[in-house]
Coordinates of C-alpha atoms in Angstrom, one line a residue:
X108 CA 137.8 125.4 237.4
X109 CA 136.5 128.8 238.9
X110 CA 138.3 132.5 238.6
X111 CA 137.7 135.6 239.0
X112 CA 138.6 137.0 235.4
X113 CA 139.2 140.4 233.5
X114 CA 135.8 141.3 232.0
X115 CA 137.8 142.3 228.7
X116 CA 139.5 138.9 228.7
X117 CA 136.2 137.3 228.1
X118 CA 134.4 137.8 224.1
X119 CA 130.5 136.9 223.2
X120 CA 130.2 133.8 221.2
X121 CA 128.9 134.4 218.0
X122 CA 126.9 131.6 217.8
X123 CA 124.7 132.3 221.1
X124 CA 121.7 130.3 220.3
X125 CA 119.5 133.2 221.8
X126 CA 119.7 136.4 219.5
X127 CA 117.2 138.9 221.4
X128 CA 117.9 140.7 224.9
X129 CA 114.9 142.4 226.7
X130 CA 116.4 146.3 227.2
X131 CA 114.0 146.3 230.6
X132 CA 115.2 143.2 231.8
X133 CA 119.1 144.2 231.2
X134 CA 118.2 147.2 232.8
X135 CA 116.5 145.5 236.0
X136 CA 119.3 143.0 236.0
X137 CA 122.3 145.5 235.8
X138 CA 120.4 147.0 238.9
X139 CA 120.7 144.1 241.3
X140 CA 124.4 143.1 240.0
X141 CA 125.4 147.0 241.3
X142 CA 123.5 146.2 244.6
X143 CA 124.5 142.8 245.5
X144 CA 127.1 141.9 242.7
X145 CA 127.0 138.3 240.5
X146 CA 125.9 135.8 242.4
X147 CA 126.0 133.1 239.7
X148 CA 129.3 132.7 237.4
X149 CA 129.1 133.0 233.6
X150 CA 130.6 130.3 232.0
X151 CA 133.7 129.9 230.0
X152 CA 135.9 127.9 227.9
X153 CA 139.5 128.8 226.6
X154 CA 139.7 129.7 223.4
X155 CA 143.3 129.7 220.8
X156 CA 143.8 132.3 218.0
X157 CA 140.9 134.5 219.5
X158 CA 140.9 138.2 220.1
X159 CA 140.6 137.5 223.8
X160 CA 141.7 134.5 225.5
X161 CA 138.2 133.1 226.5
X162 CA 134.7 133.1 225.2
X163 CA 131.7 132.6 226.8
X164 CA 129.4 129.2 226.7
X165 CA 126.4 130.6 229.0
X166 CA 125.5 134.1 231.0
X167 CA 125.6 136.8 228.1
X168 CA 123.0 138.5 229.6
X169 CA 125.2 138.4 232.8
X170 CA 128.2 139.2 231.1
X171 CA 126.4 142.3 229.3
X172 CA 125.2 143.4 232.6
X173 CA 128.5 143.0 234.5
X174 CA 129.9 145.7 231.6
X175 CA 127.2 147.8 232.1
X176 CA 127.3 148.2 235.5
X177 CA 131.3 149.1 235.3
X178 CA 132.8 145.9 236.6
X179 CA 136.2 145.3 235.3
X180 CA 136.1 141.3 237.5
X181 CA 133.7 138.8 236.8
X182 CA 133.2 135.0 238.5
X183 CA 133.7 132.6 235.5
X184 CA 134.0 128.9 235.6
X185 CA 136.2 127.7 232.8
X186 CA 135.3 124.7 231.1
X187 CA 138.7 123.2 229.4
X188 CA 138.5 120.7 226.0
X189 CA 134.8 122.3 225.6
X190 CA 135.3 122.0 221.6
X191 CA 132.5 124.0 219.6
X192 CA 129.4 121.5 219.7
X193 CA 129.6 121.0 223.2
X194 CA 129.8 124.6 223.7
X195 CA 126.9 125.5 221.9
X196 CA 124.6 122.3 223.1
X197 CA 125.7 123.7 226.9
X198 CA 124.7 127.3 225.3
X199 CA 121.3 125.9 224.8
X200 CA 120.7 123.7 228.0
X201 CA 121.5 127.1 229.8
X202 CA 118.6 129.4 227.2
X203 CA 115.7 126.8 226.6
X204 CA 114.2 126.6 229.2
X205 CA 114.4 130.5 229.9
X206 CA 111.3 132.9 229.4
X207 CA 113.4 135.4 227.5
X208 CA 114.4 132.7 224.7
X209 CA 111.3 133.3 221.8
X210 CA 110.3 130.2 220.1
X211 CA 111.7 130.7 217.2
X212 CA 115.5 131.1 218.6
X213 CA 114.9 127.7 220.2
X214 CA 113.9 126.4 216.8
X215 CA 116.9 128.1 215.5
X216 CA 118.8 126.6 217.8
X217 CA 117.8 123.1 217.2
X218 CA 118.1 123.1 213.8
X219 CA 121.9 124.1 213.9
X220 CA 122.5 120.9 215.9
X221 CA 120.4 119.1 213.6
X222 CA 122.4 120.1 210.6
X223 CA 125.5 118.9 212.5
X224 CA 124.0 115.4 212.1
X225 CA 121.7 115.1 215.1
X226 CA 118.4 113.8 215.3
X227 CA 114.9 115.2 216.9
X228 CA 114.6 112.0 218.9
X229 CA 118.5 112.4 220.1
X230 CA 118.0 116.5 220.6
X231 CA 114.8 115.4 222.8
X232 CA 116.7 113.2 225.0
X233 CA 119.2 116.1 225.5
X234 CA 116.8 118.7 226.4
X235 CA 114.4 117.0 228.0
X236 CA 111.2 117.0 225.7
X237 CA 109.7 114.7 223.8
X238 CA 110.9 114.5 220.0
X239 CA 107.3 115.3 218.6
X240 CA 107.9 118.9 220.5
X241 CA 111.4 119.5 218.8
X242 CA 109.7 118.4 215.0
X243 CA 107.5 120.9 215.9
X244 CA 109.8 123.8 216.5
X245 CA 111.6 123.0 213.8
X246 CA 108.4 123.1 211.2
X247 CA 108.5 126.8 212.4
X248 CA 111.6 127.1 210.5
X249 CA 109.6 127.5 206.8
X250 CA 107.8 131.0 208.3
X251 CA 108.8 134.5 206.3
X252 CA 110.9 136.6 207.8
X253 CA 108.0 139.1 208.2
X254 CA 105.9 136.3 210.1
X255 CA 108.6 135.2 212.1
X256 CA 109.0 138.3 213.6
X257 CA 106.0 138.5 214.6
X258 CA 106.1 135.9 216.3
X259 CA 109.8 136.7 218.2
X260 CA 107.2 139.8 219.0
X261 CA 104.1 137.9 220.4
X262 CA 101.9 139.3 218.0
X263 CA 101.1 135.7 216.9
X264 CA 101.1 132.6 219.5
X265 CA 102.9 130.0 219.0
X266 CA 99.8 127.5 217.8
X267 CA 99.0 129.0 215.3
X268 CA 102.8 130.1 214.0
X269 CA 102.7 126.3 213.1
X270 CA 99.4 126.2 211.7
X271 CA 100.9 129.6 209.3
X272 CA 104.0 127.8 208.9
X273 CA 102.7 124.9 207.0
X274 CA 101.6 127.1 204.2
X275 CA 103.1 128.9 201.3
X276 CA 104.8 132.3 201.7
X277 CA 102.0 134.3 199.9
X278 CA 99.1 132.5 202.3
X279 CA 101.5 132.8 205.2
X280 CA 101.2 136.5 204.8
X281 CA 97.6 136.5 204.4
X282 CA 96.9 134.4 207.4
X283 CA 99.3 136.5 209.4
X284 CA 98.3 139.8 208.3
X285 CA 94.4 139.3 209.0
X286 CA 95.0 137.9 212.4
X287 CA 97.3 140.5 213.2
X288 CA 94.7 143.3 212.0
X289 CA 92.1 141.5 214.1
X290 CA 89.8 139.9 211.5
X291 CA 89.0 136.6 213.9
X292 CA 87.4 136.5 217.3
X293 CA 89.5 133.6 218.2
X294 CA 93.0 132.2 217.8
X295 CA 91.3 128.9 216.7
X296 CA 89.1 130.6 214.5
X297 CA 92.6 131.9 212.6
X298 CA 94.3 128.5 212.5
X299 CA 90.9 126.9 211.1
X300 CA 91.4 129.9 208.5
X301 CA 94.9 128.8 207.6
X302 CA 94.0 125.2 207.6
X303 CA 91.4 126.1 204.6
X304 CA 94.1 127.9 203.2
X305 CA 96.7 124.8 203.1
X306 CA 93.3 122.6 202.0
X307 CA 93.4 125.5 198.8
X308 CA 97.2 124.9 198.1
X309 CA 96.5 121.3 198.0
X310 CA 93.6 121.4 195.6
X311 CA 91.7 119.5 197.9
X312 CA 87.9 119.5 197.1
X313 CA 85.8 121.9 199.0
X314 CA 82.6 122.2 197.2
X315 CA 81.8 119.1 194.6
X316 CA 83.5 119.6 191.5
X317 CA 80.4 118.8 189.3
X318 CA 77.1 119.8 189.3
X319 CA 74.3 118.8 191.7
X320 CA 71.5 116.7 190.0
X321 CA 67.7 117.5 190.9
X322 CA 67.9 115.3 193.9
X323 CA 70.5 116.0 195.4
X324 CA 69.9 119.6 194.9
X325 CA 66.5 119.0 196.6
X326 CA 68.5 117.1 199.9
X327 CA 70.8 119.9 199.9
X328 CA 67.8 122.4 200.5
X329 CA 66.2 120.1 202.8
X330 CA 69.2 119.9 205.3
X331 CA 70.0 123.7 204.8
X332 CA 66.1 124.1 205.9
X333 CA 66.4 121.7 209.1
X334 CA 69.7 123.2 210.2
X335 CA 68.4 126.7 209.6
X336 CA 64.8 125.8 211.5
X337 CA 67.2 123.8 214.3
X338 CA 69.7 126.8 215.2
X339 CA 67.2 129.2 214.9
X340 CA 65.1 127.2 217.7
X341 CA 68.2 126.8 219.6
X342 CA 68.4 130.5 219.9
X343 CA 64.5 131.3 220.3
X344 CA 63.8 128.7 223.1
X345 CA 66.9 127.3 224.1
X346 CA 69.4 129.9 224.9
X347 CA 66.8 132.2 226.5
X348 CA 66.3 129.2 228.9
X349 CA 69.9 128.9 229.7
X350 CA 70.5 132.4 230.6
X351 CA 67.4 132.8 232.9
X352 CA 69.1 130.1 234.9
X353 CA 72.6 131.9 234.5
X354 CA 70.8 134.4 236.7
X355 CA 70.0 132.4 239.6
X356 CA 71.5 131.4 242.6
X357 CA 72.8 128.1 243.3
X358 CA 70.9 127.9 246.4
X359 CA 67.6 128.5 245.1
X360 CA 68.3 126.0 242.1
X361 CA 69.1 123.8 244.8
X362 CA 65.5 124.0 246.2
X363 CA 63.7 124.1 242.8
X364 CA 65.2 121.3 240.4
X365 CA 65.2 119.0 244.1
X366 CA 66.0 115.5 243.5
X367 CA 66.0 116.4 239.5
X368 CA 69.2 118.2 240.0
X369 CA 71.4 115.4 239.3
X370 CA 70.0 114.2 236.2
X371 CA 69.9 117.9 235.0
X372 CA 73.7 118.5 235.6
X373 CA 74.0 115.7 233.3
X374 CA 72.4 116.6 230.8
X375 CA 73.3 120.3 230.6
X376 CA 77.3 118.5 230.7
X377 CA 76.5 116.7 227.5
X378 CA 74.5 119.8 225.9
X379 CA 77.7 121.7 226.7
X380 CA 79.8 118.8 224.9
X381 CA 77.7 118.9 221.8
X382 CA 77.6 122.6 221.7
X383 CA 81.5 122.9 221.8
X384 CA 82.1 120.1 219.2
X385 CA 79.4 122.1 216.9
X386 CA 80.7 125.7 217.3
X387 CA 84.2 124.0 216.5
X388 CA 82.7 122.4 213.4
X389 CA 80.9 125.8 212.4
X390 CA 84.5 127.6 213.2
X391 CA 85.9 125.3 210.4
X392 CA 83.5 125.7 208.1
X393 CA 83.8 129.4 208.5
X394 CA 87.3 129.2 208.1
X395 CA 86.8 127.1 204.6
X396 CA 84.4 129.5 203.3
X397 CA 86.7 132.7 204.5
X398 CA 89.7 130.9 202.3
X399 CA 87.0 130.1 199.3
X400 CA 86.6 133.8 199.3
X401 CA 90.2 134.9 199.4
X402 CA 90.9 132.8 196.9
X403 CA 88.1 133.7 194.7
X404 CA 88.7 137.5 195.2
X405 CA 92.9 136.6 194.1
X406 CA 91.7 134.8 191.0
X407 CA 89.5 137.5 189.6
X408 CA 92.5 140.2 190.3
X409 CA 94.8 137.8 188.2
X410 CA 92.1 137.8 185.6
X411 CA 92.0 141.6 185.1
X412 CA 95.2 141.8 185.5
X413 CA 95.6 139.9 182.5
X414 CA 93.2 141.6 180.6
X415 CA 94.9 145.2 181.4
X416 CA 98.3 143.4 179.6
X417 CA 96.0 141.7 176.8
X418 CA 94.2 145.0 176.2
X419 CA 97.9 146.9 176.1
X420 CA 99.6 144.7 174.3
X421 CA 96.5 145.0 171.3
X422 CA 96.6 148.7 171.7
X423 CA 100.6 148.2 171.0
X424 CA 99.8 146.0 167.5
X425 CA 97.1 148.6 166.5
X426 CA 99.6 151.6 166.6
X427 CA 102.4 149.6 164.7
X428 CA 101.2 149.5 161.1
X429 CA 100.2 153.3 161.7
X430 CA 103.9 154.5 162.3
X431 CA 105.1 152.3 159.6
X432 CA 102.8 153.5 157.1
X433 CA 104.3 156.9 157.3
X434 CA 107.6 157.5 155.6
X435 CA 105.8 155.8 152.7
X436 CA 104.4 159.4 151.1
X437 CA 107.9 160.4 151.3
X438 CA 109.7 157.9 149.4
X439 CA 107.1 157.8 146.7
X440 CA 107.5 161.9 146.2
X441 CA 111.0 161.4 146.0
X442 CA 111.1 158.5 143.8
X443 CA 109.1 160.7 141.4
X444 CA 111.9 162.8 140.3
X445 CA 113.4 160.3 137.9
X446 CA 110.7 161.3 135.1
X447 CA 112.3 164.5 134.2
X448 CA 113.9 163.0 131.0
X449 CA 110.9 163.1 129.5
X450 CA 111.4 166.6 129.0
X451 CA 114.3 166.2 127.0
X452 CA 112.3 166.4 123.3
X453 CA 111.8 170.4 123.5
X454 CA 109.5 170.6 120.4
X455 CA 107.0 168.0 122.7
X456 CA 107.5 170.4 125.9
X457 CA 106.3 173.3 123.8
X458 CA 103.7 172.1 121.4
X459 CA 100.4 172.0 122.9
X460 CA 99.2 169.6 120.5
X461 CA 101.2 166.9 121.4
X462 CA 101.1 167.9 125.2
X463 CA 100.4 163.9 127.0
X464 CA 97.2 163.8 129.3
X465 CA 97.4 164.2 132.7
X466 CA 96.6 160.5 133.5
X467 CA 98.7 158.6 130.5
X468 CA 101.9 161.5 132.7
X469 CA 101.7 159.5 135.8
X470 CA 101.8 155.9 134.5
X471 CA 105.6 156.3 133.5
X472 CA 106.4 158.2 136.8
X473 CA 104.8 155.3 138.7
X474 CA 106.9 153.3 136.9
X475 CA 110.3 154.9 136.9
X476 CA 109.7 155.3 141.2
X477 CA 109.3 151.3 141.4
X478 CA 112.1 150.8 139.4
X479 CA 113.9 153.0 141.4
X480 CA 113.1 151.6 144.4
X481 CA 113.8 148.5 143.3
X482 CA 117.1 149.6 142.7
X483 CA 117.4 150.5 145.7
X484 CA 116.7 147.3 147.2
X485 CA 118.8 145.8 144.9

């Protein structure tokens, strides 16, 4: 059913699958609606218990525009026994295949339906796309928050969001951040980077985990020397070739390779093959050996981190006997006072012939302050 309804009688729904509006587009949009009015109607359902009477299924950015631009009317068609699933699936079929909807609220999206019991092959068939594409949007579902919104801001592509998103949130940051910062002269070179990263978190073998014997020590310089000599060849004779015939005209190529042109298209087609298949192997390796170092480099900080806290916590146990060591002096001096009774015999405190040596004085003070202490513990 179509009607032309109060703007006010008409609320947002809070589960609009797409969560990000473009301010320029709005803007551009809220333009043409003052000039030449809606020309397609938002759409509606009815709505009990609610705030307003109906809420809207799809055209928010409509809707938002419509208010914007002052109008108090607005085209609806009103869907009736729309319950909530259908509502937001129809909410969906109206954003995915928009420009405006990032990735990851079309993952977002998905995933809601999939936690209301649907399947990727059954959320395929709804859309339109294959089920391998909807498994794949919803992988991007384990980014951070921090990566995913740099994706929602197209400061990472999509490609390699997935490639990130397979890894843990520490490595996700650290793949995200040096792409970001511009570390990589490709976007493949990045996802081979995070793909050496994941190959880390898995413990899988990069270098051989025991030591090379003589031999093969001796093939492994042998192949480094032939690859060495090969690429460096490559560069001295090869590519100097192929960019004095970058310089040339078709036409006079024409005339000087003659009925050898053919053969040489060929060839140069297969040379290209190779040399794409090698720079992508060399890519990889460059990523493996970039993730060997960042590892590497987050091992030894761990390792003097934990020497800072082993080195404090034996500076700690050093100190402790000290402090305890010092009230002793005290107690001892005032566990001494107990040997006054021995002055109690006047004649001996005032005959120096009988006066007790200095040494054979301390021995029963020593002896009174233990006994005293041990009274004390007592």
């Amino acid at each position: 059913m179509f009607a032309d309804l109060q703007i006010d009688q008409i609320a947002a729904n809070p589960g609009q699958p797409r969560k990000f509006f473009d301010e320029d587009k709005h803007k551009e949009l809220k333009g043409s609606i003052e000039e030449n009015g809606l020309l397609q109607p938002v759409v509606v359902r009815p709505v009990e218990d609610g705030d307003t009477p109906y809420m809207l299924i799809a055209g928010e950015r409509r809707w938002r525009a419509c208010k914007a631009a002052g109008l108090t009317v607005i085209p609806a068609n009103v869907l009736e026994d729309t319950d909530d699933e259908k509502a937001y699936v129809l909410g969906i079929a109206e954003n995915v295949g928009r420009a405006d909807m990032t990735i990851m609220e079309e993952a977002g999206a998905y995933a809601d339906l999939k936690s209301a019991g649907w399947e990727p092959l059954k959320i395929a068939k709804q859309f339109g796309k294959t089920e391998t594409a909807i498994k794949w949007r919803l992988g991007l579902l384990t980014l951070r928050k921090e990566v995913a919104e740099m994706v929602d801001r197209g400061e990472i592509k999509n490609n390699l969001a997935w490639h990130i998103a397979q890894l843990n949130p520490g490595n996700q940051m650290v793949a995200a951040s040096r792409y970001v910062r511009g570390d990589f002269d490709s976007e493949a070179e990045a996802q081979h980077f995070a793909n050496a990263l994941k190959m880390m978190e898995q413990q899988t073998t990069l270098t051989s985990e025991t030591a090379p014997n003589a031999e093969e020590t001796e093939k492994r310089k042998k192949a480094k020397a032939q690859a060495k000599d090969g690429l460096g060849k490559a560069e001295e004779v090869l590519l100097p070739l192929l960019e004095d015939l970058a310089k040339r005209k078709p036409e006079d190529l024409a005339v000087i390779l003659g009925d050898d042109l053919t053969r040489h298209v060929r060839v140069v087609g297969k040379l290209y093959s190779q040399v794409q298949m090698v720079r992508n192997l060399l890519s990889k390796a460059q990523g493996i050996q970039r993730a060997m170092a960042d590892d590497f480099n987050k091992k030894a900080l761990e390792v003097q981190q934990e020497a800072k806290v082993k080195q404090g916590g034996e500076a700690k146990q050093e100190a402790k006997p000290e402090a305890e060591v010092k009230p002793r002096p005290v107690a001892k001096k005032a566990a001494a006072k107990p040997a006054a009774p021995a002055r109690r015999s006047g004649a001996a405190a005032k005959s120096p012939a009988r006066r007790v040596p200095a040494q054979k004085k301390a021995e029963p003070t020593a002896d009174a302050g233990k006994e005293t202490e041990a009274a004390a513990a007592k």
